[in-house]
mmCIF file of C-alpha atoms in Angstrom:
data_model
loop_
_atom_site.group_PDB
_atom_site.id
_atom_site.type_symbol
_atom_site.label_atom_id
_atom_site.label_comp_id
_atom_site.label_asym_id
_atom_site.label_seq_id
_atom_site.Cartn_x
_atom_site.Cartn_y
_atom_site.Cartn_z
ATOM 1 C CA UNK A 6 53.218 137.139 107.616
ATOM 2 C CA UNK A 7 49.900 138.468 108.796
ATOM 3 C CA UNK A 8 46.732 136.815 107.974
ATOM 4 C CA UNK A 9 44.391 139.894 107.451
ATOM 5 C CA UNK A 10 41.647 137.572 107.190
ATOM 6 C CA UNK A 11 41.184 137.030 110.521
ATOM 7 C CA UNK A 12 41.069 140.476 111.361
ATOM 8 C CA UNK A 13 37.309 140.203 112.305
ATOM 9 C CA UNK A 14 35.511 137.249 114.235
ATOM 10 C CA UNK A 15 32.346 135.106 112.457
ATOM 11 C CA UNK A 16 29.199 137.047 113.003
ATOM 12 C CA UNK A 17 26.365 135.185 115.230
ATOM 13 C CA UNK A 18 24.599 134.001 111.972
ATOM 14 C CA UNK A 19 28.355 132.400 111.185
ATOM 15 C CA UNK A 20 27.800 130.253 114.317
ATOM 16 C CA UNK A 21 27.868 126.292 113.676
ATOM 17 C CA UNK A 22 23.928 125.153 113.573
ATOM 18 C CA UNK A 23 22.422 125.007 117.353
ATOM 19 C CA UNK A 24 25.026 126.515 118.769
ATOM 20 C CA UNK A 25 24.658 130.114 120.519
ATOM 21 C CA UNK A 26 27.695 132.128 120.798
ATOM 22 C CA UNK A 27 29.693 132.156 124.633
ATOM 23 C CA UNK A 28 30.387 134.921 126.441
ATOM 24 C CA UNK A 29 33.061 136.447 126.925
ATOM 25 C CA UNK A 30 35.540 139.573 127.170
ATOM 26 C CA UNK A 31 34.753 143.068 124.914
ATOM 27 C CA UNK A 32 36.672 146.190 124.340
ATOM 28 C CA UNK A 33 35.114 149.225 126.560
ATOM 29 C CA UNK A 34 33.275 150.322 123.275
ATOM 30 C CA UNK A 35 31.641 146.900 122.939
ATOM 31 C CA UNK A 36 33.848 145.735 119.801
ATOM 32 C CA UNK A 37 36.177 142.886 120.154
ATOM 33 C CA UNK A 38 39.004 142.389 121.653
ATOM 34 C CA UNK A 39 41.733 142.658 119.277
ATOM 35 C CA UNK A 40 45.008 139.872 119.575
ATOM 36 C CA UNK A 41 47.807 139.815 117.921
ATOM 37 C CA UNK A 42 49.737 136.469 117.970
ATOM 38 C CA UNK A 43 53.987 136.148 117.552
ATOM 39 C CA UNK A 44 55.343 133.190 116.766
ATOM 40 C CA UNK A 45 56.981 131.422 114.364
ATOM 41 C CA UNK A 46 56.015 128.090 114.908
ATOM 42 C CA UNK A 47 52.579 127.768 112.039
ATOM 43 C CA UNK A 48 51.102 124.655 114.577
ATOM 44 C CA UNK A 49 51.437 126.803 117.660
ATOM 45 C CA UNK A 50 50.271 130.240 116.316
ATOM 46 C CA UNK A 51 47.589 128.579 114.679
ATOM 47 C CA UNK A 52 46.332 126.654 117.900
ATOM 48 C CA UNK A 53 46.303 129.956 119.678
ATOM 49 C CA UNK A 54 44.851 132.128 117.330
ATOM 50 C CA UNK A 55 42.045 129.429 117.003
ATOM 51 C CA UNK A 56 41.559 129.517 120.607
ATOM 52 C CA UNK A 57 41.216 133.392 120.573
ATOM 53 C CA UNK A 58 38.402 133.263 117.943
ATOM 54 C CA UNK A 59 36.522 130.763 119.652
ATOM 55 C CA UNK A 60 36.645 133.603 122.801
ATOM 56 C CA UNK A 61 35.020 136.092 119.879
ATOM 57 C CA UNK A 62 38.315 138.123 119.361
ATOM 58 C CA UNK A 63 39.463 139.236 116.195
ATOM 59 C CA UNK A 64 43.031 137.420 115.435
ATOM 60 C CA UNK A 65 45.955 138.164 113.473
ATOM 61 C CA UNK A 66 49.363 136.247 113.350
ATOM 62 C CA UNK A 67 52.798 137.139 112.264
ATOM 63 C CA UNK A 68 56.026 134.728 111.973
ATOM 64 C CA UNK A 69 58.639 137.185 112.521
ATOM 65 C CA UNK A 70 59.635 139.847 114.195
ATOM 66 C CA UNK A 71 59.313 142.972 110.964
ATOM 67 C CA UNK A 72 56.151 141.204 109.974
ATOM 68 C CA UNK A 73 55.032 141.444 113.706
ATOM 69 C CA UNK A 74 55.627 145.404 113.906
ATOM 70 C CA UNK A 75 53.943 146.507 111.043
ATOM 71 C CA UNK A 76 50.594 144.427 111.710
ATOM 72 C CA UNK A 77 50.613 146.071 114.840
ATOM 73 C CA UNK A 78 51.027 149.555 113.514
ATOM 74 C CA UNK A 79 47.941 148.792 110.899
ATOM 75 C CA UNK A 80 45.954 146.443 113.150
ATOM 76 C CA UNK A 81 46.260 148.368 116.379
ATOM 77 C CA UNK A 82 45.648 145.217 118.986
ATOM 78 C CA UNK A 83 44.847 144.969 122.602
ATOM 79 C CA UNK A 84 47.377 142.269 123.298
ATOM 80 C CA UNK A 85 50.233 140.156 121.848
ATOM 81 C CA UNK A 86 51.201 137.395 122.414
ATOM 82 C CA UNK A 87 55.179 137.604 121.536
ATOM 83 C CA UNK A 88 57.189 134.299 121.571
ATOM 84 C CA UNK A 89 60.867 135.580 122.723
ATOM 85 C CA UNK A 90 62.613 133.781 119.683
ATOM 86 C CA UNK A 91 61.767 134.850 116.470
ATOM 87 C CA UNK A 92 63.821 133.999 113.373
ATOM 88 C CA UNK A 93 64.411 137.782 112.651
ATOM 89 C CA UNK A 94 64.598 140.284 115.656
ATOM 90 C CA UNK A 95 63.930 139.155 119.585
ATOM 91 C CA UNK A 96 60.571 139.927 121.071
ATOM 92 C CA UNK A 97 62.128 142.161 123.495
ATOM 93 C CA UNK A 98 63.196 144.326 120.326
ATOM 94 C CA UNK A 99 59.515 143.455 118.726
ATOM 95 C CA UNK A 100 58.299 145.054 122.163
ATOM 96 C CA UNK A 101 60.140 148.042 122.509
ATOM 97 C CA UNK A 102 59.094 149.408 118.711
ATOM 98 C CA UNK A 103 55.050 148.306 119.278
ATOM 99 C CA UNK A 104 54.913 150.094 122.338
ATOM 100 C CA UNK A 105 56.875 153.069 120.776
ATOM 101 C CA UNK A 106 53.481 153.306 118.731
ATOM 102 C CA UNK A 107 51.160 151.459 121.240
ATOM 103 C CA UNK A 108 52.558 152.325 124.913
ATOM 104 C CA UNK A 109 48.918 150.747 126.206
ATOM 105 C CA UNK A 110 49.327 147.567 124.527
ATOM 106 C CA UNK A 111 49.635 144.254 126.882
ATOM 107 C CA UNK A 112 51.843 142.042 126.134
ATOM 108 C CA UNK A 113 52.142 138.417 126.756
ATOM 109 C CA UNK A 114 55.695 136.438 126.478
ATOM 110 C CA UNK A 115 56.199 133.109 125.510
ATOM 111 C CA UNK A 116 59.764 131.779 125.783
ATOM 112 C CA UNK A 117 61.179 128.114 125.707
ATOM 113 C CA UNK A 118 63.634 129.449 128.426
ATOM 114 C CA UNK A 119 62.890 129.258 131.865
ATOM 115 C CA UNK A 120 65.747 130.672 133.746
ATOM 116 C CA UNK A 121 64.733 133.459 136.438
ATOM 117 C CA UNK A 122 67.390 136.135 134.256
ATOM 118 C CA UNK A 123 65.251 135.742 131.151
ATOM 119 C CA UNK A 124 61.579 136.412 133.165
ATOM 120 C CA UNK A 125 63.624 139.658 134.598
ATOM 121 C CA UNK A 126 64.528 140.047 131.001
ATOM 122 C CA UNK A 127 61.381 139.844 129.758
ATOM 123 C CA UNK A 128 59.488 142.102 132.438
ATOM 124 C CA UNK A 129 62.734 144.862 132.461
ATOM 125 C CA UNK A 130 61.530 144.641 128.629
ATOM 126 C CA UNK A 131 58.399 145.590 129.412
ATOM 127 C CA UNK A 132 56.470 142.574 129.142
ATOM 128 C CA UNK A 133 53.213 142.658 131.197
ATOM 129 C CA UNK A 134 53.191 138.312 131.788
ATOM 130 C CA UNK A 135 55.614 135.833 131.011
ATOM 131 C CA UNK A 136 54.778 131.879 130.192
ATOM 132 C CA UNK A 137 57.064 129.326 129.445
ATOM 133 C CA UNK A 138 56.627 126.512 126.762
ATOM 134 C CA UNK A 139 54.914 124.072 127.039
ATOM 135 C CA UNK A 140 52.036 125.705 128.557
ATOM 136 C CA UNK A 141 48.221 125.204 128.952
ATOM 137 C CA UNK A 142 45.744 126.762 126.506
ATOM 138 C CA UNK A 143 43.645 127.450 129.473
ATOM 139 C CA UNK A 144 46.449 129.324 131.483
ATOM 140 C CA UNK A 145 47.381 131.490 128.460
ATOM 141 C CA UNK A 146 43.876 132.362 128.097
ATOM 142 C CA UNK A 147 43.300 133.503 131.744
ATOM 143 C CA UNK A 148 46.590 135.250 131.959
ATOM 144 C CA UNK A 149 45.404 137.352 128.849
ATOM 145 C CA UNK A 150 42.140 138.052 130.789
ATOM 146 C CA UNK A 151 43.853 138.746 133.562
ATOM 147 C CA UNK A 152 45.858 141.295 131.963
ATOM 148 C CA UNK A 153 43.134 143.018 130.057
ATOM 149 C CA UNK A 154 40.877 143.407 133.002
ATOM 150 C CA UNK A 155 43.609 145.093 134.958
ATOM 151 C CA UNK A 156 44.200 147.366 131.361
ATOM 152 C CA UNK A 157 40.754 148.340 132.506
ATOM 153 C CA UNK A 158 40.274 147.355 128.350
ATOM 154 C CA UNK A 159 37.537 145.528 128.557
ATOM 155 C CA UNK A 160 34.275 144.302 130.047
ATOM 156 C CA UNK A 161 32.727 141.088 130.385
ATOM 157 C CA UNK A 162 29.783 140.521 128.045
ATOM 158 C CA UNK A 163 27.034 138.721 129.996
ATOM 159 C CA UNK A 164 24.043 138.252 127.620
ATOM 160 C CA UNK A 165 24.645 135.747 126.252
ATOM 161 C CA UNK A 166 26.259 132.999 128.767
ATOM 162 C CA UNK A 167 24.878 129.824 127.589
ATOM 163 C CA UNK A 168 25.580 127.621 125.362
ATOM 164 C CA UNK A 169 23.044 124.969 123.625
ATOM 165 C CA UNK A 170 23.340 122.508 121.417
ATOM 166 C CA UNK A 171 19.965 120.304 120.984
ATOM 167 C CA UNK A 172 18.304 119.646 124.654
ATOM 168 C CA UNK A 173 22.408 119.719 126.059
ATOM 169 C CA UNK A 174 23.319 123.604 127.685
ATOM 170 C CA UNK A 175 25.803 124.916 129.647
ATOM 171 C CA UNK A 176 26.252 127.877 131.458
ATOM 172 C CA UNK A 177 29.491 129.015 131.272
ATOM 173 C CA UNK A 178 29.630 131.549 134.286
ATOM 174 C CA UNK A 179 27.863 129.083 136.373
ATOM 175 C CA UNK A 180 29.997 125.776 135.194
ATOM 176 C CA UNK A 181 26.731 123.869 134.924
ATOM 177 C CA UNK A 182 25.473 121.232 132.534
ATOM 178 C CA UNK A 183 21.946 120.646 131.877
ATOM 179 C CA UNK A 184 20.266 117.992 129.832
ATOM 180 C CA UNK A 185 16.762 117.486 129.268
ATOM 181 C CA UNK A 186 15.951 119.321 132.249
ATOM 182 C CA UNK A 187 18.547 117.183 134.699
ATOM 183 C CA UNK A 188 22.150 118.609 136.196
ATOM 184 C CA UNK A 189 24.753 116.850 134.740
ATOM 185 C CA UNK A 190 27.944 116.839 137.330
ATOM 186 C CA UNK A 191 31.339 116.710 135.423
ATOM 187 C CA UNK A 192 34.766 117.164 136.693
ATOM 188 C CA UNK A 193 36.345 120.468 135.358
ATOM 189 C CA UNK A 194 38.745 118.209 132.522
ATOM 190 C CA UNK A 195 35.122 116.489 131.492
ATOM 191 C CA UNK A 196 33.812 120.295 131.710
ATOM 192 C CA UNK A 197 36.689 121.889 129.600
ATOM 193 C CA UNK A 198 36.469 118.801 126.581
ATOM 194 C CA UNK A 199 32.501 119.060 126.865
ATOM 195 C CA UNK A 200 32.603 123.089 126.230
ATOM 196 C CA UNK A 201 35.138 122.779 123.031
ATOM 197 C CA UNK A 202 32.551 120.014 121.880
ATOM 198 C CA UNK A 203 29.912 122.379 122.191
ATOM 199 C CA UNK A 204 31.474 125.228 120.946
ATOM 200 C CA UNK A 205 32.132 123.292 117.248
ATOM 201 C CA UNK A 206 28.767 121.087 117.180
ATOM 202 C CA UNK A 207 28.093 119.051 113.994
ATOM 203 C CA UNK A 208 32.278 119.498 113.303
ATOM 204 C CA UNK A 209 34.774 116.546 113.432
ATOM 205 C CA UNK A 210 37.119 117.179 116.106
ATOM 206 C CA UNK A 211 40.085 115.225 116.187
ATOM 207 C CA UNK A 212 42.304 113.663 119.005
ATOM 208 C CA UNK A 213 44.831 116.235 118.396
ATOM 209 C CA UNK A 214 42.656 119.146 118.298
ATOM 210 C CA UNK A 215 41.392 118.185 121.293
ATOM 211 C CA UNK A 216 44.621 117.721 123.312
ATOM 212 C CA UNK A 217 45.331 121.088 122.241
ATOM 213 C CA UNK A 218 42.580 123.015 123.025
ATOM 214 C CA UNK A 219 41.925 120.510 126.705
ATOM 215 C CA UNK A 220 45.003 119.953 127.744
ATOM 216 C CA UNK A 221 47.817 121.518 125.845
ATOM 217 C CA UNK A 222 49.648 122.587 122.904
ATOM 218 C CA UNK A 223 52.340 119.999 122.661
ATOM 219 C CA UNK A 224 51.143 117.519 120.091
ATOM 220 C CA UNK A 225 53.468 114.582 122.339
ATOM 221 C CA UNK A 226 49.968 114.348 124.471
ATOM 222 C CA UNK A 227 49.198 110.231 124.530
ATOM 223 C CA UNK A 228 45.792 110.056 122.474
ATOM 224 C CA UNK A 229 43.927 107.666 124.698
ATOM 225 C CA UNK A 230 43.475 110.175 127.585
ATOM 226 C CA UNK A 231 40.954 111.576 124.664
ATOM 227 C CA UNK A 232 39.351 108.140 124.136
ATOM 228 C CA UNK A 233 39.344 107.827 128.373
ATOM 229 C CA UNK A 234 37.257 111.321 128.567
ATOM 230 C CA UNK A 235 35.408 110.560 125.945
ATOM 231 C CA UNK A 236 34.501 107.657 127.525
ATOM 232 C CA UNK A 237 33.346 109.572 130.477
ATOM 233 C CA UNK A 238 31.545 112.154 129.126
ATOM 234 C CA UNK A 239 28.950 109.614 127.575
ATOM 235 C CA UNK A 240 28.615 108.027 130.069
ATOM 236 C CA UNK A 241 27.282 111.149 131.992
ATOM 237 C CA UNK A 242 25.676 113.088 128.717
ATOM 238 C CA UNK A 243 24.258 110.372 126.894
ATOM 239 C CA UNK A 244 23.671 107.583 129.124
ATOM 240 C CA UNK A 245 19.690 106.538 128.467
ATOM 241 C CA UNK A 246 18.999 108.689 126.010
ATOM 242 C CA UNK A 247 19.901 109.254 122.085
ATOM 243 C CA UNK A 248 23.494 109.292 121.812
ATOM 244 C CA UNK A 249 24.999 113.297 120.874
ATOM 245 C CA UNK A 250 28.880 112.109 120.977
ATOM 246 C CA UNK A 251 29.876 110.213 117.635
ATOM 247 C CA UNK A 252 32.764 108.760 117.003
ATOM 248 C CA UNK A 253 33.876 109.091 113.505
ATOM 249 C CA UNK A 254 36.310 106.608 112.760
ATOM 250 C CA UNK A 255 40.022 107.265 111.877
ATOM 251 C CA UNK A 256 39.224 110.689 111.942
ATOM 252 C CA UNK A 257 37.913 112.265 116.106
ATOM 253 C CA UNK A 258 34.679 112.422 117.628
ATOM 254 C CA UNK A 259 31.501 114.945 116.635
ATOM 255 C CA UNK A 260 28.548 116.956 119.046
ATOM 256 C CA UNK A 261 25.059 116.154 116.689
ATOM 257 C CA UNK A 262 22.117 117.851 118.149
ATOM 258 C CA UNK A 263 19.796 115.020 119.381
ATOM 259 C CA UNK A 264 16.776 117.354 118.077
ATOM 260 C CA UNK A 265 15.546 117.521 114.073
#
């Protein structure tokens, strides 16, 4: 089932208050990139559709294969991101009758299986990439990039790089953290869990949104590896000064703006 909903990404004055939006990829004509998402597991398409929209890419998602082929005829995407196993038709099959309307279209595999004959499978398909579950957010994300970029699709939108929230910013290009005027050094984990933060200020976050988007999809991710960066990143962000990392009890944790 497609969501047509999330055909189009929130407009800047959509943004969460004090936050600016990141940069990121753009179609050629300056649009957004379009993604279409395969899979019908609802947790896992929704954490990767979610991921997509916080890149500023217009998202749709379909559970099966049929469902799958005509949003792609209507919605026309950039990418998809085709889980292998559908409840329907294969995504080999789902492949072949996209690109007999799309032939430009990248797509992305996702498969539970990892033997070497189903990655020949899936690239003899016609598959651009090919990641096996579990995976990282973060490696899906750069593999789509990756693909894109070589597409010659897209360009990288530079305007608008930084992120702020209160007297906290970070540069996304540059992977640096400034507060109040002083370089905060974090490790790239502390770096990753500081930018989702940042990129959903004044909203409650919780420990499994926060696996998922940091470290991985698979909701089996022990919760007080959260609580441990958590830990961390206050003691690096708000150490001597008014506290912007709340802990909201029985629920996740919260970026406040220290500023009225």
């Amino acid at each position: 089932m497609t969501t047509a909903d999330d055909d189009i990404p929130p407009g800047d004055d959509d943004l969460p208050s004090g936050a600016s939006r990141p940069a990121g990829l753009r179609r050629a004509d300056g649009t957004p990139v379009r993604a279409l998402v395969v899979d019908d597991e609802p947790d896992l398409a929704d954490v990767l559709s979610r991921m997509l929209a916080l890149e500023g890419w217009a998202v749709r998602t379909a559970a099966d294969g049929a469902s799958a082929v005509a949003a792609a005829r209507e919605f026309r995407p950039d990418v998809v991101v085709l889980d292998v196993m559908l409840p329907d038709i294969d995504g080999f099959q789902v492949l072949r009758r996209i690109r007999a309307d799309s032939p430009e279209v990248c797509v992305l595999f996702l498969t539970a299986r990892d033997a070497v004959e189903d990655r020949i499978a899936g690239i003899t398909a016609g598959g651009d990439d090919y990641v096996t579950k579990p995976f990282s957010l973060e490696e899906v994300l750069a593999r789509l990039r990756g693909l894109l970029r070589r597409a010659g699709m897209t360009r990288q939108v530079v305007e608008s790089g930084l992120i702020t929230v209160g007297t906290l910013t970070m540069d996304e290009e540059a992977r640096e953290v400034v507060r109040g005027g002083e370089i905060v050094d974090l490790t790239p984990t502390e770096f990753e869990l500081l930018r989702f933060l940042m990129r959903n200020p004044r909203r409650v976050l919780s420990k499994a949104q926060i696996m998922d988007r940091v470290w991985s999809y698979d909701f089996g991710g022990q919760a007080h590896v959260v609580e441990l960066y958590i830990s961390y990143l206050r003691k690096k962000i708000d150490a001597g000064r008014p506290p912007m990392i709340h802990t909201v009890r029985g629920v996740g944790y919260v970026l406040k703006p220290d500023l009225a």
